[in-house]
PDB file of C-alpha atoms in Angstrom:
ATOM      1  CA  UNK C   1     214.320 109.176 173.766  1.00  0.00           C
ATOM      2  CA  UNK C   2     215.908 106.479 171.583  1.00  0.00           C
ATOM      3  CA  UNK C   3     212.773 104.327 171.722  1.00  0.00           C
ATOM      4  CA  UNK C   4     210.565 107.238 170.687  1.00  0.00           C
ATOM      5  CA  UNK C   5     212.965 108.153 167.875  1.00  0.00           C
ATOM      6  CA  UNK C   6     212.962 104.547 166.654  1.00  0.00           C
ATOM      7  CA  UNK C   7     209.175 104.361 166.844  1.00  0.00           C
ATOM      8  CA  UNK C   8     208.831 107.680 165.059  1.00  0.00           C
ATOM      9  CA  UNK C   9     211.242 106.579 162.321  1.00  0.00           C
ATOM     10  CA  UNK C  10     209.399 103.252 161.993  1.00  0.00           C
ATOM     11  CA  UNK C  11     206.032 104.996 161.633  1.00  0.00           C
ATOM     12  CA  UNK C  12     207.419 107.508 159.144  1.00  0.00           C
ATOM     13  CA  UNK C  13     208.873 104.671 157.049  1.00  0.00           C
ATOM     14  CA  UNK C  14     205.567 102.789 157.112  1.00  0.00           C
ATOM     15  CA  UNK C  15     203.687 105.941 156.144  1.00  0.00           C
ATOM     16  CA  UNK C  16     206.078 106.605 153.253  1.00  0.00           C
ATOM     17  CA  UNK C  17     205.731 102.995 152.093  1.00  0.00           C
ATOM     18  CA  UNK C  18     201.937 103.195 152.319  1.00  0.00           C
ATOM     19  CA  UNK C  19     201.896 106.447 150.340  1.00  0.00           C
ATOM     20  CA  UNK C  20     204.203 104.971 147.677  1.00  0.00           C
ATOM     21  CA  UNK C  21     201.795 102.043 147.335  1.00  0.00           C
ATOM     22  CA  UNK C  22     198.819 104.422 147.186  1.00  0.00           C
ATOM     23  CA  UNK C  23     199.997 107.401 145.091  1.00  0.00           C
ATOM     24  CA  UNK C  24     196.518 108.941 144.975  1.00  0.00           C
ATOM     25  CA  UNK C  25     196.613 109.281 148.771  1.00  0.00           C
ATOM     26  CA  UNK C  26     200.044 110.886 148.534  1.00  0.00           C
ATOM     27  CA  UNK C  27     198.598 113.467 146.135  1.00  0.00           C
ATOM     28  CA  UNK C  28     195.673 114.085 148.482  1.00  0.00           C
ATOM     29  CA  UNK C  29     198.076 114.556 151.414  1.00  0.00           C
ATOM     30  CA  UNK C  30     200.152 116.962 149.333  1.00  0.00           C
ATOM     31  CA  UNK C  31     197.008 118.867 148.363  1.00  0.00           C
ATOM     32  CA  UNK C  32     196.014 119.180 152.016  1.00  0.00           C
ATOM     33  CA  UNK C  33     199.489 120.414 152.894  1.00  0.00           C
ATOM     34  CA  UNK C  34     199.328 123.004 150.096  1.00  0.00           C
ATOM     35  CA  UNK C  35     195.870 124.134 151.270  1.00  0.00           C
ATOM     36  CA  UNK C  36     197.251 124.657 154.771  1.00  0.00           C
ATOM     37  CA  UNK C  37     200.261 126.566 153.425  1.00  0.00           C
ATOM     38  CA  UNK C  38     197.968 128.739 151.325  1.00  0.00           C
ATOM     39  CA  UNK C  39     195.760 129.447 154.330  1.00  0.00           C
ATOM     40  CA  UNK C  40     198.783 130.269 156.530  1.00  0.00           C
ATOM     41  CA  UNK C  41     200.220 132.555 153.844  1.00  0.00           C
ATOM     42  CA  UNK C  42     196.886 134.372 153.471  1.00  0.00           C
ATOM     43  CA  UNK C  43     196.777 134.896 157.250  1.00  0.00           C
ATOM     44  CA  UNK C  44     200.363 136.167 157.194  1.00  0.00           C
ATOM     45  CA  UNK C  45     199.572 138.625 154.377  1.00  0.00           C
ATOM     46  CA  UNK C  46     196.504 139.890 156.251  1.00  0.00           C
ATOM     47  CA  UNK C  47     198.579 140.334 159.429  1.00  0.00           C
ATOM     48  CA  UNK C  48     201.368 142.129 157.546  1.00  0.00           C
ATOM     49  CA  UNK C  49     198.872 144.462 155.858  1.00  0.00           C
ATOM     50  CA  UNK C  50     197.375 145.279 159.251  1.00  0.00           C
ATOM     51  CA  UNK C  51     200.871 146.055 160.564  1.00  0.00           C
ATOM     52  CA  UNK C  52     201.537 148.144 157.457  1.00  0.00           C
ATOM     53  CA  UNK C  53     198.369 150.168 158.068  1.00  0.00           C
ATOM     54  CA  UNK C  54     199.355 150.765 161.716  1.00  0.00           C
ATOM     55  CA  UNK C  55     202.831 151.758 160.575  1.00  0.00           C
ATOM     56  CA  UNK C  56     201.407 154.241 158.053  1.00  0.00           C
ATOM     57  CA  UNK C  57     199.186 155.726 160.768  1.00  0.00           C
ATOM     58  CA  UNK C  58     202.201 156.056 163.099  1.00  0.00           C
ATOM     59  CA  UNK C  59     204.233 157.706 160.331  1.00  0.00           C
ATOM     60  CA  UNK C  60     201.423 160.154 159.626  1.00  0.00           C
ATOM     61  CA  UNK C  61     201.114 160.953 163.327  1.00  0.00           C
ATOM     62  CA  UNK C  62     204.886 161.430 163.612  1.00  0.00           C
ATOM     63  CA  UNK C  63     204.867 163.697 160.530  1.00  0.00           C
ATOM     64  CA  UNK C  64     202.174 165.852 162.128  1.00  0.00           C
ATOM     65  CA  UNK C  65     204.248 166.078 165.326  1.00  0.00           C
ATOM     66  CA  UNK C  66     207.342 167.039 163.312  1.00  0.00           C
ATOM     67  CA  UNK C  67     205.352 169.753 161.574  1.00  0.00           C
ATOM     68  CA  UNK C  68     204.035 171.046 164.919  1.00  0.00           C
ATOM     69  CA  UNK C  69     207.522 171.201 166.433  1.00  0.00           C
ATOM     70  CA  UNK C  70     208.936 172.814 163.285  1.00  0.00           C
ATOM     71  CA  UNK C  71     206.369 175.604 163.624  1.00  0.00           C
ATOM     72  CA  UNK C  72     207.342 175.982 167.322  1.00  0.00           C
ATOM     73  CA  UNK C  73     211.021 176.254 166.394  1.00  0.00           C
ATOM     74  CA  UNK C  74     210.167 179.092 163.994  1.00  0.00           C
ATOM     75  CA  UNK C  75     207.948 180.824 166.571  1.00  0.00           C
ATOM     76  CA  UNK C  76     210.662 180.655 169.230  1.00  0.00           C
ATOM     77  CA  UNK C  77     213.303 181.992 166.805  1.00  0.00           C
ATOM     78  CA  UNK C  78     210.983 184.851 165.767  1.00  0.00           C
ATOM     79  CA  UNK C  79     210.470 185.702 169.433  1.00  0.00           C
ATOM     80  CA  UNK C  80     214.258 185.551 170.052  1.00  0.00           C
ATOM     81  CA  UNK C  81     213.812 182.670 172.466  1.00  0.00           C
ATOM     82  CA  UNK C  82     216.855 180.676 171.457  1.00  0.00           C
ATOM     83  CA  UNK C  83     216.531 178.425 174.524  1.00  0.00           C
ATOM     84  CA  UNK C  84     213.068 177.287 173.432  1.00  0.00           C
ATOM     85  CA  UNK C  85     214.092 177.183 169.769  1.00  0.00           C
ATOM     86  CA  UNK C  86     217.052 174.883 170.557  1.00  0.00           C
ATOM     87  CA  UNK C  87     214.918 172.513 172.699  1.00  0.00           C
ATOM     88  CA  UNK C  88     212.161 172.473 170.054  1.00  0.00           C
ATOM     89  CA  UNK C  89     214.815 171.806 167.370  1.00  0.00           C
ATOM     90  CA  UNK C  90     216.102 168.820 169.347  1.00  0.00           C
ATOM     91  CA  UNK C  91     212.571 167.467 169.707  1.00  0.00           C
ATOM     92  CA  UNK C  92     211.995 167.943 165.958  1.00  0.00           C
ATOM     93  CA  UNK C  93     215.274 166.096 165.183  1.00  0.00           C
ATOM     94  CA  UNK C  94     214.332 163.211 167.513  1.00  0.00           C
ATOM     95  CA  UNK C  95     210.938 162.951 165.818  1.00  0.00           C
ATOM     96  CA  UNK C  96     212.626 162.952 162.383  1.00  0.00           C
ATOM     97  CA  UNK C  97     214.858 160.022 163.463  1.00  0.00           C
ATOM     98  CA  UNK C  98     211.795 158.205 164.816  1.00  0.00           C
ATOM     99  CA  UNK C  99     209.925 158.894 161.562  1.00  0.00           C
ATOM    100  CA  UNK C 100     212.842 157.522 159.526  1.00  0.00           C
ATOM    101  CA  UNK C 101     212.917 154.358 161.636  1.00  0.00           C
ATOM    102  CA  UNK C 102     209.169 153.914 161.214  1.00  0.00           C
ATOM    103  CA  UNK C 103     209.513 154.515 157.473  1.00  0.00           C
ATOM    104  CA  UNK C 104     212.210 151.829 157.278  1.00  0.00           C
ATOM    105  CA  UNK C 105     210.020 149.449 159.278  1.00  0.00           C
ATOM    106  CA  UNK C 106     207.095 150.103 156.902  1.00  0.00           C
ATOM    107  CA  UNK C 107     209.311 149.481 153.868  1.00  0.00           C
ATOM    108  CA  UNK C 108     210.377 146.176 155.427  1.00  0.00           C
ATOM    109  CA  UNK C 109     206.717 145.264 155.903  1.00  0.00           C
ATOM    110  CA  UNK C 110     205.972 146.109 152.262  1.00  0.00           C
ATOM    111  CA  UNK C 111     208.849 143.871 151.153  1.00  0.00           C
ATOM    112  CA  UNK C 112     207.587 141.007 153.326  1.00  0.00           C
ATOM    113  CA  UNK C 113     204.077 141.473 151.898  1.00  0.00           C
ATOM    114  CA  UNK C 114     205.470 141.271 148.344  1.00  0.00           C
ATOM    115  CA  UNK C 115     207.472 138.147 149.193  1.00  0.00           C
ATOM    116  CA  UNK C 116     204.425 136.566 150.841  1.00  0.00           C
ATOM    117  CA  UNK C 117     202.272 137.338 147.807  1.00  0.00           C
ATOM    118  CA  UNK C 118     204.872 135.777 145.512  1.00  0.00           C
ATOM    119  CA  UNK C 119     204.936 132.729 147.783  1.00  0.00           C
ATOM    120  CA  UNK C 120     201.143 132.578 147.696  1.00  0.00           C
ATOM    121  CA  UNK C 121     201.174 132.608 143.888  1.00  0.00           C
ATOM    122  CA  UNK C 122     203.731 129.773 143.839  1.00  0.00           C
ATOM    123  CA  UNK C 123     201.666 127.760 146.332  1.00  0.00           C
ATOM    124  CA  UNK C 124     198.485 128.306 144.307  1.00  0.00           C
ATOM    125  CA  UNK C 125     200.262 127.333 141.079  1.00  0.00           C
ATOM    126  CA  UNK C 126     201.697 124.198 142.717  1.00  0.00           C
ATOM    127  CA  UNK C 127     198.274 123.351 144.124  1.00  0.00           C
ATOM    128  CA  UNK C 128     196.731 123.602 140.646  1.00  0.00           C
ATOM    129  CA  UNK C 129     199.446 121.322 139.267  1.00  0.00           C
ATOM    130  CA  UNK C 130     198.861 118.766 142.022  1.00  0.00           C
ATOM    131  CA  UNK C 131     195.087 118.991 141.545  1.00  0.00           C
ATOM    132  CA  UNK C 132     195.580 118.265 137.842  1.00  0.00           C
ATOM    133  CA  UNK C 133     197.782 115.262 138.680  1.00  0.00           C
ATOM    134  CA  UNK C 134     195.233 114.081 141.245  1.00  0.00           C
ATOM    135  CA  UNK C 135     192.465 114.377 138.641  1.00  0.00           C
ATOM    136  CA  UNK C 136     194.585 112.408 136.152  1.00  0.00           C
ATOM    137  CA  UNK C 137     195.283 109.763 138.778  1.00  0.00           C
ATOM    138  CA  UNK C 138     191.584 109.597 139.680  1.00  0.00           C
ATOM    139  CA  UNK C 139     190.656 109.198 136.009  1.00  0.00           C
ATOM    140  CA  UNK C 140     193.305 106.519 135.514  1.00  0.00           C
ATOM    141  CA  UNK C 141     192.153 104.699 138.665  1.00  0.00           C
ATOM    142  CA  UNK C 142     188.493 104.875 137.572  1.00  0.00           C
ATOM    143  CA  UNK C 143     189.450 103.631 134.099  1.00  0.00           C
ATOM    144  CA  UNK C 144     191.429 100.744 135.600  1.00  0.00           C
ATOM    145  CA  UNK C 145     188.535  99.859 137.910  1.00  0.00           C
ATOM    146  CA  UNK C 146     186.074  99.990 135.000  1.00  0.00           C
ATOM    147  CA  UNK C 147     188.358  97.795 132.901  1.00  0.00           C
ATOM    148  CA  UNK C 148     188.795  95.395 135.792  1.00  0.00           C
ATOM    149  CA  UNK C 149     185.015  95.268 136.313  1.00  0.00           C
ATOM    150  CA  UNK C 150     184.386  94.684 132.611  1.00  0.00           C
ATOM    151  CA  UNK C 151     186.955  91.882 132.617  1.00  0.00           C
ATOM    152  CA  UNK C 152     185.281  90.414 135.696  1.00  0.00           C
ATOM    153  CA  UNK C 153     181.870  90.796 134.092  1.00  0.00           C
ATOM    154  CA  UNK C 154     183.206  89.195 130.911  1.00  0.00           C
ATOM    155  CA  UNK C 155     184.562  86.316 132.956  1.00  0.00           C
ATOM    156  CA  UNK C 156     181.297  85.859 134.849  1.00  0.00           C
ATOM    157  CA  UNK C 157     179.331  86.147 131.597  1.00  0.00           C
ATOM    158  CA  UNK C 158     181.498  83.483 130.070  1.00  0.00           C
ATOM    159  CA  UNK C 159     180.935  81.354 133.117  1.00  0.00           C
ATOM    160  CA  UNK C 160     177.206  81.876 133.042  1.00  0.00           C
ATOM    161  CA  UNK C 161     177.119  81.240 129.298  1.00  0.00           C
ATOM    162  CA  UNK C 162     179.116  78.121 129.903  1.00  0.00           C
ATOM    163  CA  UNK C 163     176.769  77.230 132.744  1.00  0.00           C
ATOM    164  CA  UNK C 164     173.822  77.863 130.453  1.00  0.00           C
ATOM    165  CA  UNK C 165     175.517  75.820 127.762  1.00  0.00           C
ATOM    166  CA  UNK C 166     176.307  73.171 130.294  1.00  0.00           C
ATOM    167  CA  UNK C 167     172.667  73.014 131.355  1.00  0.00           C
ATOM    168  CA  UNK C 168     171.591  72.564 127.724  1.00  0.00           C
ATOM    169  CA  UNK C 169     174.233  69.939 127.198  1.00  0.00           C
ATOM    170  CA  UNK C 170     173.241  68.255 130.456  1.00  0.00           C
ATOM    171  CA  UNK C 171     169.637  68.176 129.282  1.00  0.00           C
ATOM    172  CA  UNK C 172     170.635  66.680 125.945  1.00  0.00           C
ATOM    173  CA  UNK C 173     172.727  64.011 127.624  1.00  0.00           C
ATOM    174  CA  UNK C 174     169.940  63.124 130.056  1.00  0.00           C
ATOM    175  CA  UNK C 175     167.456  62.917 127.265  1.00  0.00           C
ATOM    176  CA  UNK C 176     169.816  60.785 125.185  1.00  0.00           C
ATOM    177  CA  UNK C 177     170.720  58.576 128.162  1.00  0.00           C
ATOM    178  CA  UNK C 178     167.032  58.138 129.028  1.00  0.00           C
ATOM    179  CA  UNK C 179     166.274  57.306 125.431  1.00  0.00           C
ATOM    180  CA  UNK C 180     169.162  54.876 125.364  1.00  0.00           C
ATOM    181  CA  UNK C 181     167.985  53.169 128.549  1.00  0.00           C
ATOM    182  CA  UNK C 182     164.489  52.840 127.103  1.00  0.00           C
ATOM    183  CA  UNK C 183     165.936  51.312 123.953  1.00  0.00           C
ATOM    184  CA  UNK C 184     167.947  48.837 126.003  1.00  0.00           C
ATOM    185  CA  UNK C 185     164.889  47.921 128.095  1.00  0.00           C
ATOM    186  CA  UNK C 186     162.837  47.340 124.945  1.00  0.00           C
ATOM    187  CA  UNK C 187     165.525  45.094 123.565  1.00  0.00           C
ATOM    188  CA  UNK C 188     165.689  43.118 126.757  1.00  0.00           C
ATOM    189  CA  UNK C 189     161.942  42.694 126.819  1.00  0.00           C
ATOM    190  CA  UNK C 190     161.887  41.500 123.266  1.00  0.00           C
ATOM    191  CA  UNK C 191     164.324  38.733 124.024  1.00  0.00           C
TER     192      UNK C 191
END
């Protein structure tokens, strides 16, 4: 385990160093992480809403059962069947407790949905901020590359101008040297 921990720590350190040296990649990694968090949060909200819908259906069903047993309690009392009325009353009370539990569960789901939606808004806001920073970094990087290219082009233009100037100068020197040699040869021949 120690070797794997050391290797893991080493790789994490190298990754952090690489990202520090390449901040645009760090922003892209952060953007990807935020996209995944947004996607996970959207899935969670969808799942919670599905659970909420099921919970509402269960509450409605329980309410209908409570109503049915309430009517039975009244019928049994009207018919002087206290034995049935008492049993129906107990069933109605059990259903009321169950309905209250389901209502509490649904309220908990609603709270979790609200918290998840708030989280989603924060993630989306953070993602927009990071996207803006990434765009700024991209613009700055493109500007630096353009400036570097123009400096390189300026340097190569100067070199080529110098080379062109050198060729002209070379031609002048050759012409002058040739002329000079001819002059010297003429002088020697005249002697």
